[in-house]
Tab-separated table of C-alpha atoms in Angstrom:
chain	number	residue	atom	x	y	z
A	1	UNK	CA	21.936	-2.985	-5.976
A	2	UNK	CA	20.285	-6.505	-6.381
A	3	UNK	CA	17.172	-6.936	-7.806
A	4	UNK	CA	15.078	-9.879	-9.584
A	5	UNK	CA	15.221	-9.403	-13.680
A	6	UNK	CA	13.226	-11.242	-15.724
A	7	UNK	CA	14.883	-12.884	-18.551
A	8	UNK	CA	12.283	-14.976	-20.898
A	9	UNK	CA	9.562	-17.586	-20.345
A	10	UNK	CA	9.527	-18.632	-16.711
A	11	UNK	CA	13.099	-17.899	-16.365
A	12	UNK	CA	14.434	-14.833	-13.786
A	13	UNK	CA	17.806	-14.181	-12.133
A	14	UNK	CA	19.006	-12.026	-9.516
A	15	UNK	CA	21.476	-9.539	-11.386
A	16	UNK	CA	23.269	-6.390	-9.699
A	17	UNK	CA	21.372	-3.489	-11.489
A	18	UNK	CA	22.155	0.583	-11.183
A	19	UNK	CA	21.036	2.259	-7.808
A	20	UNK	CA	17.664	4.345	-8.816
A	21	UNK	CA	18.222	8.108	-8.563
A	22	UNK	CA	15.563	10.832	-7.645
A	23	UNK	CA	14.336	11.519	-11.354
A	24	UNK	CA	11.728	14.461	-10.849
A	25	UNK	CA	11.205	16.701	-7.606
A	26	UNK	CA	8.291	14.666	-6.581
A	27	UNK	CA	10.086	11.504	-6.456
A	28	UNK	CA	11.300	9.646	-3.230
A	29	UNK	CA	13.714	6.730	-2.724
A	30	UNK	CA	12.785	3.762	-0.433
A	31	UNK	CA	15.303	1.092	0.926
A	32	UNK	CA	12.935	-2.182	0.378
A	33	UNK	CA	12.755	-4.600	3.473
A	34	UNK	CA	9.798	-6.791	2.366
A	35	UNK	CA	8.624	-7.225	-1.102
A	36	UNK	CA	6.558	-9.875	-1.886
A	37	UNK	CA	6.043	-12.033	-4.883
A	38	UNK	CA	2.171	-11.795	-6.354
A	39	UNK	CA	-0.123	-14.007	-8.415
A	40	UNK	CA	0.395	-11.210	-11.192
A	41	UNK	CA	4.240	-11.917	-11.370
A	42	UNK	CA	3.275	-15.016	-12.375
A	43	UNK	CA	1.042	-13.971	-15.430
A	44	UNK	CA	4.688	-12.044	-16.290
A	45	UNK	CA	6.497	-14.874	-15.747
A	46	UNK	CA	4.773	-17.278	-18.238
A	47	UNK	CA	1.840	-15.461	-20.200
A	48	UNK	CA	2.429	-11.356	-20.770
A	49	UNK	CA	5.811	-11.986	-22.098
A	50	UNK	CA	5.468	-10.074	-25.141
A	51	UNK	CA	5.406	-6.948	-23.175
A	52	UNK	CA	8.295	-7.542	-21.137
A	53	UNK	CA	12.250	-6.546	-22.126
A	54	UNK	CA	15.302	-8.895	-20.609
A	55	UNK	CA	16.415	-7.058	-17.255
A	56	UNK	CA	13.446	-5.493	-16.232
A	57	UNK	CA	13.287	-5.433	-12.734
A	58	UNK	CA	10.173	-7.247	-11.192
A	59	UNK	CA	7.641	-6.789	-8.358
A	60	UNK	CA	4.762	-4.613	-7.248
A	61	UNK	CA	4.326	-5.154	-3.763
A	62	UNK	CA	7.233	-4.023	-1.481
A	63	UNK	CA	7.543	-1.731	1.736
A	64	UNK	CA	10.699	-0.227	3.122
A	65	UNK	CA	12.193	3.004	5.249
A	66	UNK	CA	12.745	6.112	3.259
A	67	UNK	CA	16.100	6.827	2.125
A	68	UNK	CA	16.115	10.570	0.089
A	69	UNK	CA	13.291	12.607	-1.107
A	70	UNK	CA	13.202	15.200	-3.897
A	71	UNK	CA	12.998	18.706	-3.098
A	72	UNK	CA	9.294	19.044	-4.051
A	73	UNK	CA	8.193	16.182	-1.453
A	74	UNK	CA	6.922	17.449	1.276
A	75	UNK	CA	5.025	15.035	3.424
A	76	UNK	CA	7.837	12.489	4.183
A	77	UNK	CA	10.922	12.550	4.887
A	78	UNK	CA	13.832	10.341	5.666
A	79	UNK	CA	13.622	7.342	8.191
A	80	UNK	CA	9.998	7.199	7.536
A	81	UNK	CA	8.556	3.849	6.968
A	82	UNK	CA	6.674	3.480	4.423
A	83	UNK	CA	4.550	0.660	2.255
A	84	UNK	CA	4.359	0.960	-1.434
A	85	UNK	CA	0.930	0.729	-3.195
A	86	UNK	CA	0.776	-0.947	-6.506
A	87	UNK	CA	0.079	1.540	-9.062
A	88	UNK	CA	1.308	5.055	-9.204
A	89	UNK	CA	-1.467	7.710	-9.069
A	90	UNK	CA	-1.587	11.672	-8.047
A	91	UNK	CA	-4.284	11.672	-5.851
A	92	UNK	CA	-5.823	14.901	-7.426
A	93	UNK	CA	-7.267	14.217	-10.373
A	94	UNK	CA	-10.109	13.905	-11.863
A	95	UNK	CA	-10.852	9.743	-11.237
A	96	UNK	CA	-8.550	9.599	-8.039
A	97	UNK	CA	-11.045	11.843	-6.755
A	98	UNK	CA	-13.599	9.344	-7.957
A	99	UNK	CA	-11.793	7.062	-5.748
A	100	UNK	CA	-10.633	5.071	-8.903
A	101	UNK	CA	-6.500	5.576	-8.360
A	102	UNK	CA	-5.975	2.592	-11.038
A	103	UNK	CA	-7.424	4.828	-13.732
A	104	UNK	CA	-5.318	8.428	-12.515
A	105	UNK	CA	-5.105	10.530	-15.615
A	106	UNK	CA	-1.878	11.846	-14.933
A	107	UNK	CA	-0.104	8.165	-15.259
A	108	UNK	CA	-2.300	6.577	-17.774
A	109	UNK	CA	-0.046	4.446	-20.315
A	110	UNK	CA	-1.505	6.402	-23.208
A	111	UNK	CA	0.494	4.698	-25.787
A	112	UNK	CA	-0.953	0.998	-24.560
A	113	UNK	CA	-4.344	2.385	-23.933
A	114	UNK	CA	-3.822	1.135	-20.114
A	115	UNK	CA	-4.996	2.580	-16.763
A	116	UNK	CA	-2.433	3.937	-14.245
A	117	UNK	CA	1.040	3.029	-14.506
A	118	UNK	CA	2.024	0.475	-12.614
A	119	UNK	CA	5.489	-0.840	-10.503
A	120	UNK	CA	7.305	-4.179	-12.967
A	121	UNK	CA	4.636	-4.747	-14.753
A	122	UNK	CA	5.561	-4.448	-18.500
A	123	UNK	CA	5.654	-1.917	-20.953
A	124	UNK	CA	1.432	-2.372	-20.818
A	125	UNK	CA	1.818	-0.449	-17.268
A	126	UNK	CA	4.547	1.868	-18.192
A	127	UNK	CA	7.754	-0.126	-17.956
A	128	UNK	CA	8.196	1.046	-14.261
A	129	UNK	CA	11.154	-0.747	-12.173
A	130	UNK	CA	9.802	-2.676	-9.663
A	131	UNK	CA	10.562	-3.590	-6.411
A	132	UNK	CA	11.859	-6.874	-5.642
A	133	UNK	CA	15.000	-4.859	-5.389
A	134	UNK	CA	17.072	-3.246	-2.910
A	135	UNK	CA	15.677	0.083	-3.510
A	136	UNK	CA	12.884	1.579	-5.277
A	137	UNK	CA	12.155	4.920	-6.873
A	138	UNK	CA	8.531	5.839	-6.201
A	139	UNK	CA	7.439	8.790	-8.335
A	140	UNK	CA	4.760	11.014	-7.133
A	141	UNK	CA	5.593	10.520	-3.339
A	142	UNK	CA	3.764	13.346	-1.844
A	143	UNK	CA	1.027	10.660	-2.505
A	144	UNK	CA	1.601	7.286	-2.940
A	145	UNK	CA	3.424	5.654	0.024
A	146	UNK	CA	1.197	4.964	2.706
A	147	UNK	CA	3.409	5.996	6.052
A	148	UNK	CA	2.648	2.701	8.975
A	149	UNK	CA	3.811	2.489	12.230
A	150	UNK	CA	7.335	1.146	13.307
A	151	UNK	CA	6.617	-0.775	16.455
A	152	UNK	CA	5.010	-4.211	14.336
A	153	UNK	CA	6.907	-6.710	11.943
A	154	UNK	CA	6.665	-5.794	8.101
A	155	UNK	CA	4.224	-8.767	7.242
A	156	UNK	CA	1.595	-7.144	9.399
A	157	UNK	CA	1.603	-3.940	6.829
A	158	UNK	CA	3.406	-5.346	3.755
A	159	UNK	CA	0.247	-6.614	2.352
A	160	UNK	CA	-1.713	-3.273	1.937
A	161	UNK	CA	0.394	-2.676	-1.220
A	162	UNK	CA	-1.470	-5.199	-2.996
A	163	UNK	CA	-3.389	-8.582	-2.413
A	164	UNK	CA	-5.420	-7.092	1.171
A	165	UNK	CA	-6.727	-4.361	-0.242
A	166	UNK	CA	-7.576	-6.507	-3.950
A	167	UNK	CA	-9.232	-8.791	-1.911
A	168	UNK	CA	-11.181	-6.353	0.248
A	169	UNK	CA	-11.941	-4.482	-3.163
A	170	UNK	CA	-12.962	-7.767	-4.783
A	171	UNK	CA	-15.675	-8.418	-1.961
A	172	UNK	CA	-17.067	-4.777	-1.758
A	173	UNK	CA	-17.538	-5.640	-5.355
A	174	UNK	CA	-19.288	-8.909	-5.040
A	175	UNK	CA	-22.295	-6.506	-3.583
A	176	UNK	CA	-23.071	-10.008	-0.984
A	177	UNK	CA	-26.189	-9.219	0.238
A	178	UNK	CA	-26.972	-9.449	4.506
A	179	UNK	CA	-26.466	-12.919	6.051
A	180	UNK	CA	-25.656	-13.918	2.140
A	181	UNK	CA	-23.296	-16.321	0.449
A	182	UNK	CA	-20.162	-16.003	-1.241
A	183	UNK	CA	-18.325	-18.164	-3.040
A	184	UNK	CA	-14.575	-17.748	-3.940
A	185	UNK	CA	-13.205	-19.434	-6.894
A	186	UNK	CA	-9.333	-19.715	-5.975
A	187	UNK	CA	-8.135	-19.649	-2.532
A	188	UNK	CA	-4.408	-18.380	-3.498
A	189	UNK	CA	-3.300	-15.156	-1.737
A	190	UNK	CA	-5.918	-12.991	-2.571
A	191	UNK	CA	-8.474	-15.597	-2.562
A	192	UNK	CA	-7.679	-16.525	1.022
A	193	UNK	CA	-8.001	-12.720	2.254
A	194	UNK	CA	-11.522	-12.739	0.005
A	195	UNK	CA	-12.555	-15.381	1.761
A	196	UNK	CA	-11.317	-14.372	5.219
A	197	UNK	CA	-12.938	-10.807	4.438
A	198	UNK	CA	-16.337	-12.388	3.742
A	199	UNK	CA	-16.491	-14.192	7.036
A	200	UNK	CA	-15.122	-10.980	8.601
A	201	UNK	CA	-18.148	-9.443	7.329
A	202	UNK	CA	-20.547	-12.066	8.486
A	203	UNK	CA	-21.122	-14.212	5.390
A	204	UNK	CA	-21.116	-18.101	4.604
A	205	UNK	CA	-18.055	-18.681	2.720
A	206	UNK	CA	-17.437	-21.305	0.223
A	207	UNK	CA	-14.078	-21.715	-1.074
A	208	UNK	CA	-13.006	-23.572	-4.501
A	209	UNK	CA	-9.411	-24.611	-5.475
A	210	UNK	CA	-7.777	-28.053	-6.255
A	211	UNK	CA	-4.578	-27.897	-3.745
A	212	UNK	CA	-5.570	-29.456	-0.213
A	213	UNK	CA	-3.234	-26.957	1.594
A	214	UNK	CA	-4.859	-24.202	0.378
A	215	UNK	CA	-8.546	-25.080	1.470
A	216	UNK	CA	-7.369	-26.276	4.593
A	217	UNK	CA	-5.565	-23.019	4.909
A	218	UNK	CA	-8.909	-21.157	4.641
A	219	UNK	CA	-10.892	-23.809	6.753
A	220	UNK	CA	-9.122	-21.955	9.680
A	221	UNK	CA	-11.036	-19.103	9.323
A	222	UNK	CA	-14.150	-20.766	9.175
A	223	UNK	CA	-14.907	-21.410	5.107
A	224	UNK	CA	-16.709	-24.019	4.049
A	225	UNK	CA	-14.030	-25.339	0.967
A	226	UNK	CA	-14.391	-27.728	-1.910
A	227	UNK	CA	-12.465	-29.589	-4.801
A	228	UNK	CA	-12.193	-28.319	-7.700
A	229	UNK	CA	-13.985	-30.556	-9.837
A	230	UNK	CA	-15.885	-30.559	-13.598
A	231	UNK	CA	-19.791	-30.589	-11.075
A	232	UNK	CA	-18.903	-27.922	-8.517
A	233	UNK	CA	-21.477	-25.256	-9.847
A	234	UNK	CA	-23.715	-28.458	-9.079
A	235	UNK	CA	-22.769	-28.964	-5.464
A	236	UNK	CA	-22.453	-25.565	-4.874
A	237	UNK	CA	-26.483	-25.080	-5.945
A	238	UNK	CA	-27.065	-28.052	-3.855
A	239	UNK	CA	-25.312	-26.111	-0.679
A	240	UNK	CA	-27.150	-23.026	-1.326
A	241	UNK	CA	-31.030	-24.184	-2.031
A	242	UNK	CA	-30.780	-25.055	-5.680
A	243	UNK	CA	-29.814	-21.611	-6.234
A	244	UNK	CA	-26.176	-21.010	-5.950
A	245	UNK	CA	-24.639	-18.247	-3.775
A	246	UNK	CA	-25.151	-14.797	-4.032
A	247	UNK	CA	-22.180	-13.216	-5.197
A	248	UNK	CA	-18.747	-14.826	-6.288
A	249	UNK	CA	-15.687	-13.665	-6.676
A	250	UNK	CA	-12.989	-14.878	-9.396
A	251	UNK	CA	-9.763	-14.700	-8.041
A	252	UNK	CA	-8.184	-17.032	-10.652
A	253	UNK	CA	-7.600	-15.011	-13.867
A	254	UNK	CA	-6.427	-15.744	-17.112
A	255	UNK	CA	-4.323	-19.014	-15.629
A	256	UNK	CA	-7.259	-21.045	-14.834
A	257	UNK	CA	-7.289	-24.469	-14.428
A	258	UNK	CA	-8.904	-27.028	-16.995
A	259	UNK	CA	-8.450	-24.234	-20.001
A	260	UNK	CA	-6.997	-26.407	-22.680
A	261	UNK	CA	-8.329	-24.298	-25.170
A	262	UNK	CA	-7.048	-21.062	-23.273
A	263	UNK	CA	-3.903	-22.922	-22.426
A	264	UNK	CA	-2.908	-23.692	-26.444
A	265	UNK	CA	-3.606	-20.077	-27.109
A	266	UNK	CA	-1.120	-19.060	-24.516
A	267	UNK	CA	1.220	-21.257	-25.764
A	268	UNK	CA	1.212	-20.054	-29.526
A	269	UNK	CA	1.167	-16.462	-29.069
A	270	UNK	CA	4.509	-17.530	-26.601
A	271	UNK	CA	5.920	-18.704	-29.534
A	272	UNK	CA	5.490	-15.660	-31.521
A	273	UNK	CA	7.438	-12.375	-32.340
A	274	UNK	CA	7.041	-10.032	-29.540
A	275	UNK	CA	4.914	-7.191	-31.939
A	276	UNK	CA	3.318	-10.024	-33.468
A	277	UNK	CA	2.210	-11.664	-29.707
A	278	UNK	CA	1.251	-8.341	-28.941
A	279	UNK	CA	-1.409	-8.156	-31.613
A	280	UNK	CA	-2.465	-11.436	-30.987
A	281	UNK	CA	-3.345	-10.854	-27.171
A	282	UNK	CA	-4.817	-7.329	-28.109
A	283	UNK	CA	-7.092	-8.651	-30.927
A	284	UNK	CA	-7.564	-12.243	-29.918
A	285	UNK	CA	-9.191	-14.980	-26.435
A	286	UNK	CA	-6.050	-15.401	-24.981
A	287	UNK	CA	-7.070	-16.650	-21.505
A	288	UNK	CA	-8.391	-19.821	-19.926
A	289	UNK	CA	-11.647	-18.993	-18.736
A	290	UNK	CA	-12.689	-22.529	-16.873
A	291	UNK	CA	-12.977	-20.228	-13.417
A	292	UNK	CA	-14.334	-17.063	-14.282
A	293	UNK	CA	-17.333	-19.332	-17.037
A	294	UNK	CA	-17.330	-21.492	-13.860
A	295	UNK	CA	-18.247	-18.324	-11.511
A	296	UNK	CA	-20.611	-17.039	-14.519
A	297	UNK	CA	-22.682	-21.005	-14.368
A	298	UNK	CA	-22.423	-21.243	-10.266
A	299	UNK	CA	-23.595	-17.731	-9.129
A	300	UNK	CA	-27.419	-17.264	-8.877
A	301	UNK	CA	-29.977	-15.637	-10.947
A	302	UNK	CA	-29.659	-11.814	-9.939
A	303	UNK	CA	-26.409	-12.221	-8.371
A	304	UNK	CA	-22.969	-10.664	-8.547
A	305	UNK	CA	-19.741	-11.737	-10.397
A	306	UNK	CA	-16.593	-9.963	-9.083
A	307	UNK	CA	-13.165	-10.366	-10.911
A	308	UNK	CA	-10.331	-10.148	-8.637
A	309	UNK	CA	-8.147	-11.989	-10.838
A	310	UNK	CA	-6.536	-10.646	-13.936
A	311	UNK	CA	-7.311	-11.649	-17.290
A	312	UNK	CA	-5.112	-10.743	-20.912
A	313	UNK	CA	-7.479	-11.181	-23.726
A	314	UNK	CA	-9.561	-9.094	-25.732
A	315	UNK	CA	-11.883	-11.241	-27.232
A	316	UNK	CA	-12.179	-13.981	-24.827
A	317	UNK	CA	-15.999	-15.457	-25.413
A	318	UNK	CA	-18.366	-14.568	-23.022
A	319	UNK	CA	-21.767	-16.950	-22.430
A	320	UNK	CA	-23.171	-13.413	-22.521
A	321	UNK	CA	-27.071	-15.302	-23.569
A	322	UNK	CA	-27.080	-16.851	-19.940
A	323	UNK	CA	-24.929	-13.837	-18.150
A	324	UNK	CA	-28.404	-11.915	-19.716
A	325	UNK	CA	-30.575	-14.777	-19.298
A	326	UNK	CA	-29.753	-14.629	-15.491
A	327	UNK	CA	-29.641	-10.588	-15.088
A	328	UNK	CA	-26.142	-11.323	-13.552
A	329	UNK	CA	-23.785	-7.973	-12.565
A	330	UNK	CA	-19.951	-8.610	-13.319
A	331	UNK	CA	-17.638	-5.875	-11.558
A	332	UNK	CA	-13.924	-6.312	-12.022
A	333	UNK	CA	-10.707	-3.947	-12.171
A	334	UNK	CA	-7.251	-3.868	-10.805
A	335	UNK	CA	-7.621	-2.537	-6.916
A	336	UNK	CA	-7.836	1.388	-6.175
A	337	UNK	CA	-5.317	0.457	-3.318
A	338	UNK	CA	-5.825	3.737	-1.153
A	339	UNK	CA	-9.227	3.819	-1.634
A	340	UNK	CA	-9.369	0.758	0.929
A	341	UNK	CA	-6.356	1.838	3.091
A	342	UNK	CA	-8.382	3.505	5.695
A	343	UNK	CA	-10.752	0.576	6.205
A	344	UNK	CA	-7.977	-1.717	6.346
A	345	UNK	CA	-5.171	0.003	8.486
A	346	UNK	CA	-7.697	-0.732	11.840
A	347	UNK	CA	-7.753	-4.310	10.707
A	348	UNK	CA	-3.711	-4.802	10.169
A	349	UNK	CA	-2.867	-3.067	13.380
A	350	UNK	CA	-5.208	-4.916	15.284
A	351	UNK	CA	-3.716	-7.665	17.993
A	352	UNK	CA	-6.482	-9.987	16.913
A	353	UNK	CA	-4.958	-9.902	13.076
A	354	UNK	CA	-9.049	-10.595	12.412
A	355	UNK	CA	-8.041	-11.338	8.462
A	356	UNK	CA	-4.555	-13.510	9.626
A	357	UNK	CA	-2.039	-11.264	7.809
A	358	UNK	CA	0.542	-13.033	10.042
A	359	UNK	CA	-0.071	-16.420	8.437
A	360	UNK	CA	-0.332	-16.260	5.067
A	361	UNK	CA	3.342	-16.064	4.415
A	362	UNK	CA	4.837	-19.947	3.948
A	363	UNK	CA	8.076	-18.996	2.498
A	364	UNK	CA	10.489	-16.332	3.355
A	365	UNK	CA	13.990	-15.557	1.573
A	366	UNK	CA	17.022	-13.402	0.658
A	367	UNK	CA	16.251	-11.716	-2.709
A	368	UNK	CA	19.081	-14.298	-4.298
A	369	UNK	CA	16.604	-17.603	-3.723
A	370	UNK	CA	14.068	-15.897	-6.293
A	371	UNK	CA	14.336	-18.406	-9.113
A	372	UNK	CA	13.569	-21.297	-7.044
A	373	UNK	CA	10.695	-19.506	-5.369
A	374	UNK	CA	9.362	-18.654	-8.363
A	375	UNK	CA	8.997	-22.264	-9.411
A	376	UNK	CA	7.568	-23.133	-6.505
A	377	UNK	CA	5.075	-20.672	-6.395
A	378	UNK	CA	4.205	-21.288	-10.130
A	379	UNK	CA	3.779	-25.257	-9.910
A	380	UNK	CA	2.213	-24.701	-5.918
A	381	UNK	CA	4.952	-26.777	-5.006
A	382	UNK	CA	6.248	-27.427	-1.482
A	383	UNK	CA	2.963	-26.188	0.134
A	384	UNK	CA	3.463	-22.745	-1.124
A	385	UNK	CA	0.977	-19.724	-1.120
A	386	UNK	CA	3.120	-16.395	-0.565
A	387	UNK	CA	6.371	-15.895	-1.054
A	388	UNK	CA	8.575	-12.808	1.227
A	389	UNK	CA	11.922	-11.278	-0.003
A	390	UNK	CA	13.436	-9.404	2.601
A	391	UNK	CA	16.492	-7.548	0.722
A	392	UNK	CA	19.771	-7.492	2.325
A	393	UNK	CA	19.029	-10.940	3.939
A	394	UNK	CA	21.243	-14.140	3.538
């Protein structure tokens, strides 16, 4: 089959790769016909590339029709259509039960001290092919696929793998009180769902990013947006009675803009050994922090900090006298995808599309254009905000 690799420091390639095979009873096999490329492919592409091997195969966010199940599977079966959540969980234990599928026992990357494994996303998440392929092998299918109608286009359900659910996650999170404020630093794909969320739910919205397309973008759905500049915490007290807005939610992570600091650190520990990179981003403040200290100064005394976006570092410094100071609460975690799936599936299917899953896609492609769309996505060239594969395309 064909499926994007990744090959060193912002450099993929579309190589043809062995077919995956049913592994374990409990497995299934999926022919992909959407898989999308995520904000977190990027941190792969230029910052977490000590954990990454030459020829993994990338992508976490993929939906397709199922193609062979193992014997033990019992609640799918061929021809079913199916999207693909994130992270790979059993459903049973003792934190799915909790709700909290990103932390299932029975996948937990022991060795890396990480939460549930996860699809191409390094050896941190279990070194699990991904699926920006033409098939995937999903382990543990009796639970993980989430089965969708066949009657709508993909890009109405392809998003529930991933960035819909993070978002809706993200805002849940941000605890925004009745009639309150929210502000969301970062209006890339899950940022724009945040924000289209909060106005769902009857809040204000106020958007931050630097790209024009992306705040007009979320202007549509009636946010208030501004620049990204070094006095927005300022103007966004002055929008909000001196007080700033409720809740926030970060959906930057560790690739903020103006982060020199954060930015040199990244580019060191790039230059290191792979086991010696390793160390440093396990033991060291690897990220650039300008949005989530940004979020931290802007939010208002008693309010809520939620982190959508993800962040590398283990000792990244913390203003933790004025996160005290203000009796802030900071929530934050990679998204318990099924958790949301029932509150969400109503919202997807609906003819309205309330949260605009139909428009959020600018660029669709054949899995061979991946390179250049990668570029794109990275520099936010060429007006792009989410990128679709759809395998088996020319």
């Amino acid at each position: 089959m064909r499926a994007v690799t990744w090959q060193g420091k912002e450099s993929v390639s579309v190589e043809t790769v062995a077919d995956p095979v049913i592994q374990e009873p409990t497995d299934a096999i999926i022919r992909v016909t959407s898989t999308a490329v995520c904000g977190s492919d990027l941190h792969l592409y230029g910052v977490l590339m000590p954990y990454m091997k030459q020829g993994d195969i990338l992508g976490h966010e993929s939906m397709g029709i199922v193609e062979e199940v193992g014997s033990a599977v019992t609640s799918l079966k061929k021809g079913d259509r199916v999207v693909i959540p994130f992270q790979i969980a059993c459903g049973s234990c003792f934190m799915c039960r909790q709700g909290l599928q990103t932390q299932c026992e029975v996948t937990q990357v022991h060795e890396k001290g990480s939460g549930a494994a996860l699809f191409g996303f390094s050896e941190l998440y279990g070194s699990v092919p991904g699926g920006q392929a033409e098939y995937l092998r999903v382990p543990l299918a009796d639970y993980n696929p989430i089965k969708v109608g066949t009657e709508l286009p993909d890009h109405r359900y392809l998003f529930l793998s991933d960035i819909l659910p993070t978002a809706w996650q993200g805002v849940q999170y941000a605890n925004v009180p009745d009639g309150g404020t929210l502000a969301v630093y970062g209006l890339g794909p899950v940022g724009q769902f945040a924000a289209r969320i909060g106005t769902h739910l009857g809040y204000r919205v106020i958007g931050v990013d630097p790209v024009a397309e992306r705040r007009k973008l979320a202007s549509q759905y009636g946010v208030e947006t501004l620049d990204l500049h070094k006095d927005v915490a300022d103007e966004l007290r002055e929008m909000t009675d001196g007080r700033g807005p409720d809740s926030v939610v970060d959906a930057v992570g560790m690739e903020a803009h103006g982060s020199p600091a954060g930015k040199a650190a990244q580019t060191v520990v790039g230059l290191l050994p792979d086991k010696l990179a390793q160390k440093a981003m396990e033991t060291a403040g690897t990220d650039r922090l300008s949005a989530l200290h940004g979020a931290l100064d802007a939010v208002r005394r008693g309010g809520t900090v939620s982190l959508s976006g993800v962040y590398g570092g283990t000792a990244s410094p913390m203003p933790l006298m004025n996160m005290f100071d203000k009796q802030l609460t900071l929530r934050m975690g990679q998204c318990n995808v099924k958790r949301w799936t029932d509150d969400l599936m109503p919202l997807v299917e609906d003819p309205a599309d309330p949260l605009g899953v139909t428009n959020l896609v600018t660029h669709q492609a054949s899995l061979e254009e991946a390179p250049e769309l990668y570029k794109k996505f990275q520099k936010k060239e060429d007006g792009c905000i989410k990128v679709v594969f759809q395998p088996g395309s020319n």
